[in-house]
Structures are given as C-alpha cells and as structure tokens.
Coordinates of C-alpha atoms and ligand atoms in Angstrom, one line a residue:
X3 CA -6.2 13.2 36.7
X4 CA -8.7 12.1 39.4
X5 CA -9.7 8.5 39.5
X6 CA -13.3 9.4 38.3
X7 CA -11.9 11.3 35.3
X8 CA -9.5 8.5 34.6
X9 CA -12.4 6.2 34.4
X10 CA -14.3 8.3 31.8
X11 CA -11.1 8.6 29.8
X12 CA -10.6 4.8 30.0
X13 CA -14.2 4.3 28.7
X14 CA -13.6 6.7 25.8
X15 CA -10.4 4.9 25.0
X16 CA -12.1 1.5 24.6
X17 CA -12.4 2.3 20.9
X18 CA -9.0 1.7 19.6
X19 CA -8.4 2.7 15.9
X20 CA -5.5 2.0 13.7
X21 CA -4.0 4.6 11.5
X22 CA -1.7 4.6 8.5
X23 CA 2.0 4.2 9.3
X24 CA 2.9 7.4 7.3
X25 CA 2.1 11.1 7.1
X26 CA 1.6 13.1 4.0
X27 CA 4.5 15.2 2.6
X28 CA 3.2 16.3 -0.8
X29 CA -0.3 16.6 -2.0
X30 CA -1.9 16.5 -5.5
X31 CA -5.1 18.6 -5.8
X32 CA -8.3 16.9 -7.2
X33 CA -11.6 18.5 -8.1
X34 CA -15.1 17.5 -9.0
X35 CA -16.5 18.8 -12.2
X36 CA -20.3 19.4 -12.5
X37 CA -22.9 16.7 -13.2
X38 CA -23.5 18.2 -16.7
X39 CA -19.8 18.0 -17.4
X40 CA -19.6 14.5 -16.2
X41 CA -22.6 13.4 -18.4
X42 CA -20.8 14.9 -21.4
X43 CA -17.5 13.3 -20.5
X44 CA -19.1 9.9 -20.1
X45 CA -20.9 10.2 -23.4
X46 CA -17.6 11.2 -25.1
X47 CA -15.9 8.3 -23.5
X48 CA -18.5 5.8 -24.9
X49 CA -19.6 4.9 -21.4
X50 CA -16.2 3.3 -20.8
X51 CA -14.3 4.6 -17.8
X52 CA -11.0 3.6 -19.4
X53 CA -11.7 6.3 -22.0
X54 CA -12.2 9.2 -19.5
X55 CA -9.6 11.9 -19.0
X56 CA -8.3 11.7 -15.4
X57 CA -8.8 15.4 -15.0
X58 CA -12.6 14.7 -15.2
X59 CA -12.3 12.1 -12.4
X60 CA -12.7 13.0 -8.7
X61 CA -11.7 9.9 -6.9
X62 CA -9.9 7.4 -9.1
X63 CA -10.5 3.8 -8.2
X64 CA -10.0 2.5 -11.8
X65 CA -7.1 0.4 -10.7
X66 CA -4.5 -0.1 -8.0
X67 CA -1.9 -0.6 -10.7
X68 CA 0.8 2.0 -11.0
X69 CA -1.3 4.4 -9.0
X70 CA 0.3 4.0 -5.5
X71 CA 2.2 6.8 -3.8
X72 CA 5.9 6.3 -3.5
X73 CA 7.6 7.0 -0.2
X74 CA 10.3 9.7 0.4
X75 CA 12.9 6.9 0.4
X76 CA 11.7 5.8 -3.0
X77 CA 11.8 9.4 -4.4
X78 CA 15.3 9.8 -3.0
X79 CA 16.1 6.5 -4.7
X80 CA 15.1 8.0 -8.0
X81 CA 18.1 10.3 -7.7
X82 CA 20.3 7.3 -7.4
X83 CA 19.4 6.1 -10.9
X84 CA 22.4 4.6 -12.7
X85 CA 21.3 5.0 -16.3
X86 CA 24.1 2.8 -17.7
X87 CA 22.8 0.7 -20.6
X88 CA 24.4 -2.4 -19.2
X89 CA 25.0 -3.6 -15.6
X90 CA 23.4 -0.7 -13.8
X91 CA 23.9 -0.6 -10.0
X92 CA 20.1 -0.5 -9.6
X93 CA 19.7 -3.8 -11.4
X94 CA 21.8 -5.5 -8.8
X95 CA 19.9 -3.9 -6.0
X96 CA 16.6 -5.1 -7.6
X97 CA 18.0 -8.6 -8.1
X98 CA 19.0 -8.8 -4.5
X99 CA 15.6 -7.5 -3.3
X100 CA 13.8 -10.2 -5.3
X101 CA 16.1 -12.9 -4.0
X102 CA 15.9 -11.7 -0.4
X103 CA 12.1 -11.2 -0.2
X104 CA 10.7 -13.7 -2.7
X105 CA 13.5 -16.2 -2.5
X106 CA 13.9 -17.1 -6.2
X107 CA 17.4 -17.6 -7.6
X108 CA 17.3 -15.7 -11.0
X109 CA 15.5 -12.6 -12.0
X110 CA 14.7 -10.9 -15.4
X111 CA 13.4 -7.4 -15.3
X112 CA 10.4 -6.4 -17.5
X113 CA 8.6 -3.1 -18.2
X114 CA 5.5 -4.4 -16.4
X115 CA 3.5 -7.6 -15.7
X116 CA 2.3 -8.4 -19.1
X117 CA 5.9 -8.2 -20.5
X118 CA 6.8 -10.9 -18.0
X119 CA 3.6 -12.9 -19.0
X120 CA 4.7 -12.7 -22.6
X121 CA 8.2 -14.0 -22.0
X122 CA 7.0 -16.8 -19.7
X123 CA 4.2 -17.9 -22.0
X124 CA 6.4 -17.9 -25.1
X125 CA 9.1 -19.9 -23.3
X126 CA 7.2 -22.6 -21.5
X127 CA 4.0 -23.2 -23.4
X128 CA 4.1 -25.6 -26.4
X129 CA 1.2 -25.0 -28.8
X130 CA -1.7 -27.3 -28.0
X131 CA -0.8 -27.5 -24.3
X132 CA -3.2 -26.7 -21.4
X133 CA -2.6 -24.1 -18.7
X134 CA -4.8 -24.7 -15.6
X135 CA -5.1 -21.9 -13.2
X136 CA -7.2 -20.3 -10.4
X137 CA -9.4 -18.1 -12.6
X138 CA -8.3 -16.2 -15.6
X139 CA -6.7 -12.8 -15.6
X140 CA -7.3 -10.8 -18.8
X141 CA -3.7 -10.2 -20.0
X142 CA -2.4 -13.5 -18.5
X143 CA -4.8 -15.6 -20.4
X144 CA -4.3 -13.7 -23.6
X145 CA -0.6 -14.3 -23.5
X146 CA -1.2 -18.0 -22.8
X147 CA -3.5 -18.2 -25.8
X148 CA -1.1 -16.2 -28.1
X149 CA 1.5 -18.8 -27.2
X150 CA -0.8 -21.6 -28.4
X151 CA -2.0 -22.7 -24.9
X152 CA -5.6 -23.1 -23.6
X153 CA -6.3 -21.7 -20.2
X154 CA -8.5 -24.0 -18.0
X155 CA -10.1 -22.6 -14.9
X156 CA -9.6 -25.0 -11.9
X157 CA -10.5 -22.6 -9.1
X158 CA -12.7 -23.8 -6.3
X159 CA -16.5 -23.5 -7.1
X160 CA -16.9 -21.1 -4.2
X161 CA -15.0 -18.4 -6.1
X162 CA -17.8 -18.0 -8.6
X163 CA -20.3 -17.3 -5.8
X164 CA -20.1 -13.7 -4.5
X165 CA -22.0 -14.6 -1.3
X166 CA -19.9 -17.6 -0.3
X167 CA -17.8 -16.8 2.8
X168 CA -15.0 -19.3 2.4
X169 CA -11.8 -17.7 3.7
X170 CA -9.7 -18.9 0.7
X171 CA -11.8 -18.6 -2.4
X172 CA -8.6 -18.4 -4.5
X173 CA -7.8 -22.0 -3.8
X174 CA -7.3 -24.5 -6.6
X175 CA -9.8 -27.4 -6.7
X176 CA -7.4 -30.4 -6.8
X177 CA -10.2 -32.7 -8.0
X178 CA -10.8 -30.5 -11.1
X179 CA -7.1 -30.4 -11.7
X180 CA -6.8 -34.2 -11.2
X181 CA -9.6 -34.8 -13.7
X182 CA -7.9 -32.6 -16.3
X183 CA -4.5 -34.2 -15.9
X184 CA -6.0 -37.6 -16.2
X185 CA -7.8 -36.6 -19.3
X186 CA -5.1 -34.8 -21.2
X187 CA -1.9 -36.3 -19.6
X188 CA 0.6 -34.4 -17.5
X189 CA 2.9 -33.9 -20.5
X190 CA 0.2 -31.7 -22.0
X191 CA 0.1 -29.4 -19.1
X192 CA 2.4 -26.4 -19.6
X193 CA 2.4 -25.4 -16.0
X194 CA 0.0 -24.3 -13.2
X195 CA -0.8 -20.6 -13.4
X196 CA -1.4 -19.8 -9.8
X197 CA -2.3 -16.2 -8.8
X198 CA -2.3 -14.9 -5.2
X199 CA -4.6 -13.1 -4.7
X200 CA -7.1 -13.8 -7.4
X201 CA -8.0 -10.4 -9.0
X202 CA -11.1 -11.5 -11.0
X203 CA -12.6 -13.4 -8.1
X204 CA -12.6 -10.3 -5.9
X205 CA -9.0 -10.2 -4.6
X206 CA -9.5 -13.6 -2.9
X207 CA -6.5 -15.4 -1.4
X208 CA -5.0 -18.9 -1.7
X209 CA -4.1 -20.8 1.5
X210 CA -0.7 -22.2 2.3
X211 CA -2.4 -25.6 2.8
X212 CA -3.9 -25.5 -0.7
X213 CA -0.5 -24.7 -2.2
X214 CA 1.2 -27.5 -0.1
X215 CA -1.3 -30.0 -1.5
X216 CA -0.9 -28.6 -5.0
X217 CA 2.9 -28.8 -4.7
X218 CA 2.6 -32.5 -3.7
X219 CA 0.3 -33.2 -6.7
X220 CA 2.5 -31.4 -9.1
X221 CA 5.7 -33.0 -7.9
X222 CA 4.2 -36.4 -8.4
X223 CA 3.2 -35.5 -11.9
X224 CA 6.2 -33.5 -12.9
X225 CA 4.3 -30.3 -13.4
X226 CA 5.7 -26.8 -12.7
X227 CA 3.9 -24.1 -10.7
X228 CA 4.4 -20.5 -11.7
X229 CA 3.0 -17.8 -9.4
X230 CA 1.4 -14.5 -10.5
X231 CA 2.9 -12.7 -7.5
X232 CA 1.3 -9.4 -8.4
X233 CA -0.7 -9.2 -5.1
X234 CA 1.0 -12.0 -3.2
X235 CA 1.9 -9.7 -0.3
X236 CA -1.8 -9.1 0.3
X237 CA -2.4 -12.9 0.0
X238 CA 0.3 -13.4 2.7
X239 CA -1.6 -11.0 5.0
X240 CA -4.8 -13.1 4.6
X241 CA -2.8 -16.2 5.5
X242 CA -1.5 -14.5 8.6
X243 CA -5.0 -13.4 9.6
X244 CA -7.0 -16.5 8.7
X245 CA -4.9 -19.6 8.5
X246 CA -4.0 -21.7 11.5
X247 CA -0.4 -21.5 12.5
X248 CA 0.5 -18.3 10.8
X249 CA -0.7 -15.6 13.3
X250 CA 2.8 -15.1 14.7
X251 CA 4.7 -15.1 11.5
X252 CA 5.6 -11.9 9.7
X253 CA 4.3 -11.2 6.2
X254 CA 7.8 -11.4 4.9
X255 CA 8.2 -14.9 6.4
X256 CA 4.9 -16.1 4.9
X257 CA 5.6 -14.6 1.5
X258 CA 8.9 -16.5 1.3
X259 CA 7.4 -19.8 2.5
X260 CA 4.7 -19.5 -0.1
X261 CA 7.1 -18.7 -3.0
X262 CA 9.4 -21.6 -1.9
X263 CA 6.7 -24.1 -3.0
X264 CA 6.6 -22.6 -6.6
X265 CA 9.1 -22.8 -9.4
X266 CA 9.0 -19.2 -10.3
X267 CA 6.9 -16.1 -10.4
X268 CA 6.0 -13.1 -12.5
X269 CA 5.2 -9.7 -11.2
X270 CA 3.4 -6.6 -12.1
X271 CA 5.4 -4.4 -9.7
X272 CA 2.8 -1.6 -10.2
X273 CA 0.7 -3.2 -7.5
X274 CA 2.2 -4.8 -4.3
X275 CA 5.7 -3.4 -5.0
X276 CA 4.6 0.2 -4.8
X277 CA 6.0 1.7 -8.0
X278 CA 4.3 3.4 -10.9
X279 CA 5.9 1.2 -13.6
X280 CA 7.9 -2.0 -13.6
X281 CA 7.8 -5.8 -13.5
X282 CA 10.0 -8.8 -13.1
X283 CA 10.1 -12.6 -13.7
X284 CA 12.0 -14.8 -11.4
X285 CA 12.7 -18.6 -11.6
X286 CA 14.9 -21.2 -9.9
X287 CA 15.9 -23.2 -12.9
X288 CA 19.0 -21.9 -14.6
X289 CA 18.2 -23.2 -18.1
X290 CA 14.8 -21.6 -18.0
X291 CA 16.4 -18.4 -16.8
X292 CA 18.8 -18.5 -19.7
X293 CA 16.0 -18.9 -22.2
X294 CA 14.1 -16.0 -20.6
X295 CA 17.2 -13.8 -20.6
X296 CA 17.6 -14.5 -24.3
X297 CA 14.1 -13.5 -25.1
X298 CA 13.9 -10.4 -22.9
X299 CA 16.4 -8.6 -25.1
X300 CA 14.1 -9.1 -28.1
X301 CA 11.0 -7.6 -26.6
X302 CA 11.8 -5.6 -23.5
X303 CA 15.5 -4.4 -23.3
X304 CA 18.8 -5.7 -22.1
X305 CA 18.6 -8.3 -19.3
X306 CA 19.9 -5.7 -16.8
X307 CA 17.0 -3.3 -17.4
X308 CA 14.2 -5.0 -19.2
X309 CA 12.4 -1.8 -20.2
X310 CA 12.9 0.1 -16.9
X311 CA 15.1 3.1 -16.3
X312 CA 17.8 2.6 -13.7
X313 CA 15.9 5.0 -11.4
X314 CA 12.7 2.8 -11.8
X315 CA 14.6 -0.2 -10.6
X316 CA 16.0 1.6 -7.6
X317 CA 12.4 2.7 -6.6
X318 CA 11.3 -0.8 -7.1
X319 CA 14.0 -2.4 -5.0
X320 CA 13.0 0.0 -2.1
X321 CA 9.3 -0.6 -2.8
X322 CA 9.8 -4.4 -2.4
X323 CA 11.2 -3.9 1.1
X324 CA 8.5 -1.4 2.1
X325 CA 5.7 -3.6 0.7
X326 CA 6.3 -6.5 3.1
X327 CA 6.3 -4.5 6.3
X328 CA 3.4 -5.7 8.5
X329 CA 2.1 -2.3 9.5
X330 CA 2.0 -1.2 5.8
X331 CA 0.0 -4.3 4.7
X332 CA -2.4 -4.1 7.6
X333 CA -3.3 -0.5 6.9
X334 CA -3.5 -1.1 3.1
X335 CA -5.9 -4.0 3.4
X336 CA -7.5 -2.3 6.4
X337 CA -8.6 0.6 4.2
X338 CA -10.2 -1.8 1.7
X339 CA -12.0 -3.5 4.6
X340 CA -13.2 -0.2 6.0
X341 CA -14.9 0.7 2.7
X342 CA -16.3 -2.7 2.3
X343 CA -17.8 -2.8 5.8
X344 CA -19.5 0.5 5.3
X345 CA -21.2 -1.0 2.2
X346 CA -22.1 -4.2 4.0
X347 CA -23.7 -2.2 6.8
X348 CA -26.0 -0.7 4.2
X349 CA -26.7 -4.1 2.7
X350 CA -25.2 -3.2 -0.6
X351 CA -24.3 -6.4 -2.7
X352 CA -20.6 -6.8 -2.8
X353 CA -18.3 -9.8 -3.2
X354 CA -17.7 -11.5 0.2
X355 CA -15.4 -11.9 2.0
X356 CA -13.9 -8.5 1.2
X357 CA -10.7 -8.9 -0.8
X358 CA -7.3 -7.4 -0.6
X359 CA -7.1 -4.6 -3.2
X360 CA -10.6 -3.7 -4.1
X361 CA -14.3 -3.7 -3.4
X362 CA -16.2 -5.6 -6.1
X363 CA -19.8 -4.5 -6.4
X364 CA -22.1 -7.3 -7.5
X365 CA -23.9 -5.7 -10.5
X366 CA -26.4 -8.6 -10.8
X367 CA -27.5 -7.6 -7.3
X368 CA -28.0 -4.0 -8.4
X369 CA -29.6 -4.7 -11.7
X370 CA -31.4 -8.1 -11.8
X371 CA -33.6 -6.5 -14.5
X372 CA -30.6 -5.9 -16.9
X373 CA -29.6 -9.0 -18.9
X374 CA -25.9 -9.9 -19.1
X375 CA -25.7 -9.0 -22.8
X376 CA -26.7 -5.4 -21.8
X377 CA -23.6 -5.3 -19.6
X378 CA -24.9 -4.6 -16.1
X379 CA -21.4 -4.1 -14.6
X380 CA -20.5 -1.6 -17.4
X381 CA -23.8 0.2 -16.6
X382 CA -23.0 0.3 -12.8
X383 CA -19.5 1.6 -13.5
X384 CA -20.9 4.4 -15.7
X385 CA -23.6 5.3 -13.2
X386 CA -21.2 5.6 -10.3
X387 CA -19.0 8.0 -12.3
X388 CA -22.1 10.0 -13.4
X389 CA -23.3 10.4 -9.8
X390 CA -20.1 11.3 -8.0
X391 CA -17.0 11.4 -10.3
X392 CA -15.8 8.1 -8.7
X393 CA -14.1 6.0 -11.4
X394 CA -14.3 2.2 -11.1
X395 CA -13.8 -0.6 -13.7
X396 CA -16.0 -3.2 -15.3
X397 CA -15.1 -6.8 -14.4
X398 CA -17.8 -8.8 -16.0
X399 CA -19.0 -9.8 -19.5
X400 CA -17.0 -7.1 -21.2
X401 CA -13.8 -8.0 -19.5
X402 CA -14.3 -11.7 -20.1
X403 CA -14.3 -11.2 -23.9
X404 CA -15.3 -13.8 -26.4
X405 CA -14.5 -17.5 -26.6
X406 CA -11.9 -17.8 -29.4
X407 CA -13.5 -21.0 -30.7
X408 CA -17.2 -20.1 -30.7
X409 CA -16.9 -16.3 -31.0
X410 CA -19.7 -15.9 -28.3
X411 CA -19.5 -13.6 -25.3
X412 CA -18.1 -15.7 -22.4
X413 CA -20.9 -14.8 -19.9
X414 CA -18.9 -15.2 -16.7
X415 CA -20.7 -16.1 -13.4
X416 CA -19.3 -12.9 -11.8
X417 CA -20.6 -9.6 -13.2
X418 CA -18.8 -7.0 -11.1
X419 CA -17.7 -3.4 -10.9
X420 CA -14.4 -3.1 -9.2
X421 CA -13.4 -0.2 -7.0
X422 CA -9.6 -0.7 -6.6
X423 CA -7.9 1.3 -3.9
X424 CA -4.5 2.7 -4.8
X425 CA -1.9 2.2 -2.0
X426 CA -1.1 5.1 0.3
X427 CA -3.1 7.6 -1.8
X428 CA -6.6 8.3 -0.4
X429 CA -7.8 9.0 3.2
X430 CA -10.7 7.6 5.2
X431 CA -12.8 10.6 4.2
X432 CA -12.4 9.7 0.5
X433 CA -13.6 6.2 1.4
X434 CA -16.7 7.7 3.1
X435 CA -17.5 9.8 0.0
X436 CA -17.2 6.6 -2.2
X437 CA -19.4 4.6 0.1
X438 CA -22.1 7.3 0.0
X439 CA -21.9 7.5 -3.8
X440 CA -22.4 3.8 -4.1
X441 CA -25.4 4.0 -1.8
X442 CA -27.1 6.6 -3.9
X443 CA -26.5 4.6 -7.1
X444 CA -27.9 1.5 -5.3
X445 CA -31.0 3.5 -4.2
X446 CA -31.6 4.6 -7.8
X447 CA -31.1 1.1 -9.2
X448 CA -34.6 0.4 -10.5
X449 CA -34.7 3.3 -12.9
X450 CA -31.4 2.2 -14.6
X451 CA -31.3 0.6 -18.0
X452 CA -28.8 -1.3 -20.1
X453 CA -26.1 -0.5 -22.7
X454 CA -25.3 -1.8 -26.2
X455 CA -21.7 -2.2 -27.4
X456 CA -21.1 -0.1 -30.5
X457 CA -17.4 -0.6 -31.0
X458 CA -15.6 -3.8 -30.0
X459 CA -11.8 -4.2 -30.3
X460 CA -10.5 -7.7 -31.0
X461 CA -8.3 -8.2 -28.0
X462 CA -8.8 -7.0 -24.4
X463 CA -11.9 -5.3 -25.5
X464 CA -12.8 -3.8 -22.1
X465 CA -10.0 -1.2 -22.5
X466 CA -11.3 0.5 -25.6
X467 CA -14.9 -0.7 -26.2
X468 CA -17.6 1.9 -26.7
X469 CA -21.2 1.8 -25.6
X470 CA -24.5 3.7 -26.0
X471 CA -27.5 3.6 -23.8
X472 CA -30.4 1.5 -25.0
X473 CA -33.6 3.5 -25.5
Ligands
F0G15 N1 -1.6 -10.2 -13.2 C1 -2.6 -9.6 -12.4 C2 -3.2 -10.4 -11.3 C3 -3.0 -8.3 -12.7 O1 -3.9 -7.7 -11.9 C4 -2.3 -7.6 -13.7 C5 -2.7 -6.2 -14.0 C6 -1.4 -8.2 -14.5 C7 -1.0 -9.5 -14.2 C8 -0.7 -7.5 -15.7 O2 0.2 -6.6 -15.2 O3 -0.7 -4.4 -15.9 O4 1.6 -4.6 -15.1 O5 1.0 -5.5 -17.3 N2 -3.8 -5.7 -13.5 C9 -4.2 -4.3 -13.7 C10 -5.5 -4.2 -12.9 C11 -4.2 -3.8 -15.0 O6 -6.1 -3.1 -13.0 O7 -6.0 -5.1 -12.3 P1 0.5 -5.2 -15.9

C-alpha cells in the first residue's frame, strides 16, 4: 500500500467497533404475522404480553430469563448428563463451579430462582420480622411475605428517579437502614435482601463501596446479608467500568470479592448463568446449609439435583464459567447499551443510566395523559407489540400488585415497560428494528388511551391479569 492509501485506510479505521465473541452455529427461524393478526392475538391475550403465544411474537424481549442461547460446549455437556437419582457427577461439577466462581462453601440446587427464594425465606425469616432490601422483586418479596416477613425498601432515593444519572442507583441507603434498625431492633431484621443488579430499578448496579459499608454496619449489628446473585455478573461489569480501583480487575475477581462480603446468595441461573432452567442457593454457614438441605427435599428434589436433570446441572456448571468471561459480559451489556443509546439519540424517555439486562421505557414520559390506574406501562407494552411484534413486559403498577394490608394498588414511582435482551440471541439488526418500533410508538403517543383490568389474580397478578381498552 502507498503511504497515501495507507493514510485513508488509517482514517477509515478510526472507528473501532467491538463484536460478539462467538459466531452462530444453529438458527431458529422467526416471522412477523400481519397487523390484523397481531391485533387479534393481543385482544385474545387480554392485552397482557404474558398471555401471547410465542409463535405470534417477532422479536421476544419479554425476559432475559431462560431465553439465552447455550454454547456448543453447553450442548455437548447435555450429553454428559448423569441422571442418577443421587450423587450425580454433574452435581459435583456444579457445586465446584459455584465454589470456584462465587466463593461460597455450601450449595443447594433448586429448579429456578423462586425455588431458592422459597427455601431461604422459610428457613431464615421468623413471622413478624422485617426484610430490608434494595427495591422489591416480585417473586422475592412474595416469598418473604409468605414466610411472615415484611419487605422494606431501603434503596437510595435516586433509584426511583428515571432521570437521575447516579452510576450506582442500586445502592442501599444506609441512613434509611439505620433508622429502621433503630426503630424495630436488629433482632427483628431477618436479613438484608441485596440484589445486584436491581431489576425493578432498571438493571442498576450496587457499588463495592456501598457493600463494604453495608457489611460494616451489618457486622456491628449482627445482621446477615443474602445476595440475589441473579445478575451479579452484570453488576460486576459496572463496577469494573465505573468504580475507582476496579478497571484492571477481571469480572471473575470482582464477582468473588463482592460475594465474599455476603453470607450467601440465591440464584436464578436462567439469567447470568446462561441456561434455560435452573437455580441454586449457596451459604457459608454449615448449620443454615443443613436446614436448607433438609427443606430442599420437601419442595424441589433430592439435595443433589433440586429439581434439575443431571444434564441441566452440567450445562449450568459450564454456563457459570462462560458467564464470567470479560469479553462475553462486555458484548452482552454492550448490546443493551447499543439499543439504549439509539433511543437516547432520538430523545425517547428511558431509565438512565442504561442498565445491564434491559432497556426500561418510561411510560409516564410516553403517556403523561394516562393516569396510573389506567396502567400506562401495560398500554405501552401492548402498543409496541401491536406496532411491530416486539414483546416487552410491564414493570409498573400491575407488577407492583396490591398492598396486603390496605388492599390498594401500590402505585410505584417507576411506571416502566421493560425490553429485556436475551443473552447471545439477537443481532444488532434486531436491535435496530426494535429501536425504530419504539420510535413509532413514541411518535403516536398522543392518540393512545388507557386500559382497565377485567381479571386480577391474587398473587403475582402481572403474569395472568387481563385488560380491555377504555372507550
Ligand atoms: N430475582 C430476580 C432479580 C429476578 O429477576 C428473578 C426472575 C428472580 C429472582 C426469580 O427467578 O424466575 O428463576 O424463579 N426474573 C424474571 C424476569 C422472571 O423476567 O425478570 P426465577
């Protein structure tokens, strides 16, 4: 190449993109049905995207849970399933992976995250106790309530403001926690329910510094910290990117350091851990482990499979190792950022900063004219499906449910539609299509009207509730 040509080449090369650290070996066809068909499907589903058939969905961003693509190594691992009822090889591989990468001493397998939440809540919550945490998650809080506990939100105020740019909006507000402990007494705190990242706040992370302070506080008061590690790998990525002193550490190192300051963790392995089904619960205290191991056989299965097949445990053990690789996490969160930045360029209201697993559209910003008891986020989720076959999920008033004491809607500050990105599944072109669909729905926002709820299940109503358009 001549030097002149080299120069032009050099200028072109100034733009340096990153790309996914994998190539595609198997594909699954998807198709878009017509607008009339989508309108019918939506009506039949009671305007609830949980009730749609997946065949009627074009790009499925309902959840990043159990929807990830497994690697060729994980699929090969499926063939290594040892389906012995007791003492399967795969259990020991899984136990070792949890110990190696999360650092806890003892592990109990469960069929998925809520199985682990059930066991933990029943074992460590005494009726009447309080469970402070960094914002509720639907199934987590319900299991805490079913065990007789009361969840208290002690997340930082910034988490409730979609515009606030704080880099660690998942942090616990130690003053709020201190006031609670002073009021009710440390003996009435079951444990701290700490999630990294915080799903309902928009996938926002917790800083290492915040946990260090929390650990100090809890040690002084004799309170245990249990971690919802469901998306903790993504949380570790944000620590690496945003927190002083962590830029040169690997995700694996950060993950282990974080977990070392907690007393145990529960996991929905369907997210970070890259499997379609599975979960686990891990603790350091042997006595607690023994109690959990006794309970798992009642609800999940023997303590060496906990509701998973041997092959599931093998895929999970491999997934745990793949999940903490820096290039994987960078491209996973990078794809979420790519979609979010397109929307921000077009000034569409989303939760900022962009979180780890999903884009959260701020439905209040779309529909200031729709009151919260006409479910603006449910409306937005339905509109997006209708326009483009893109399926998201409501994360607002419907998800928040009713206060068990007063029976009223909870009216959360955040009224959001979540577009969760499955891991290793969609391409950049899919993200472009999604962004353009959101833009069209935003442009048509003024003509849009509210919904009324016509069927309301008692628990976790968002899964099965049905709606009808208001006139
Ligand atoms: N904790 C968090 C933070 C979660 O996001 C979930 C599930 C669970 C616990 C429960 O785990 O589904 O395996 O029983 N979240 C899914 C979602 C459903 O779409 O966000 P599970």
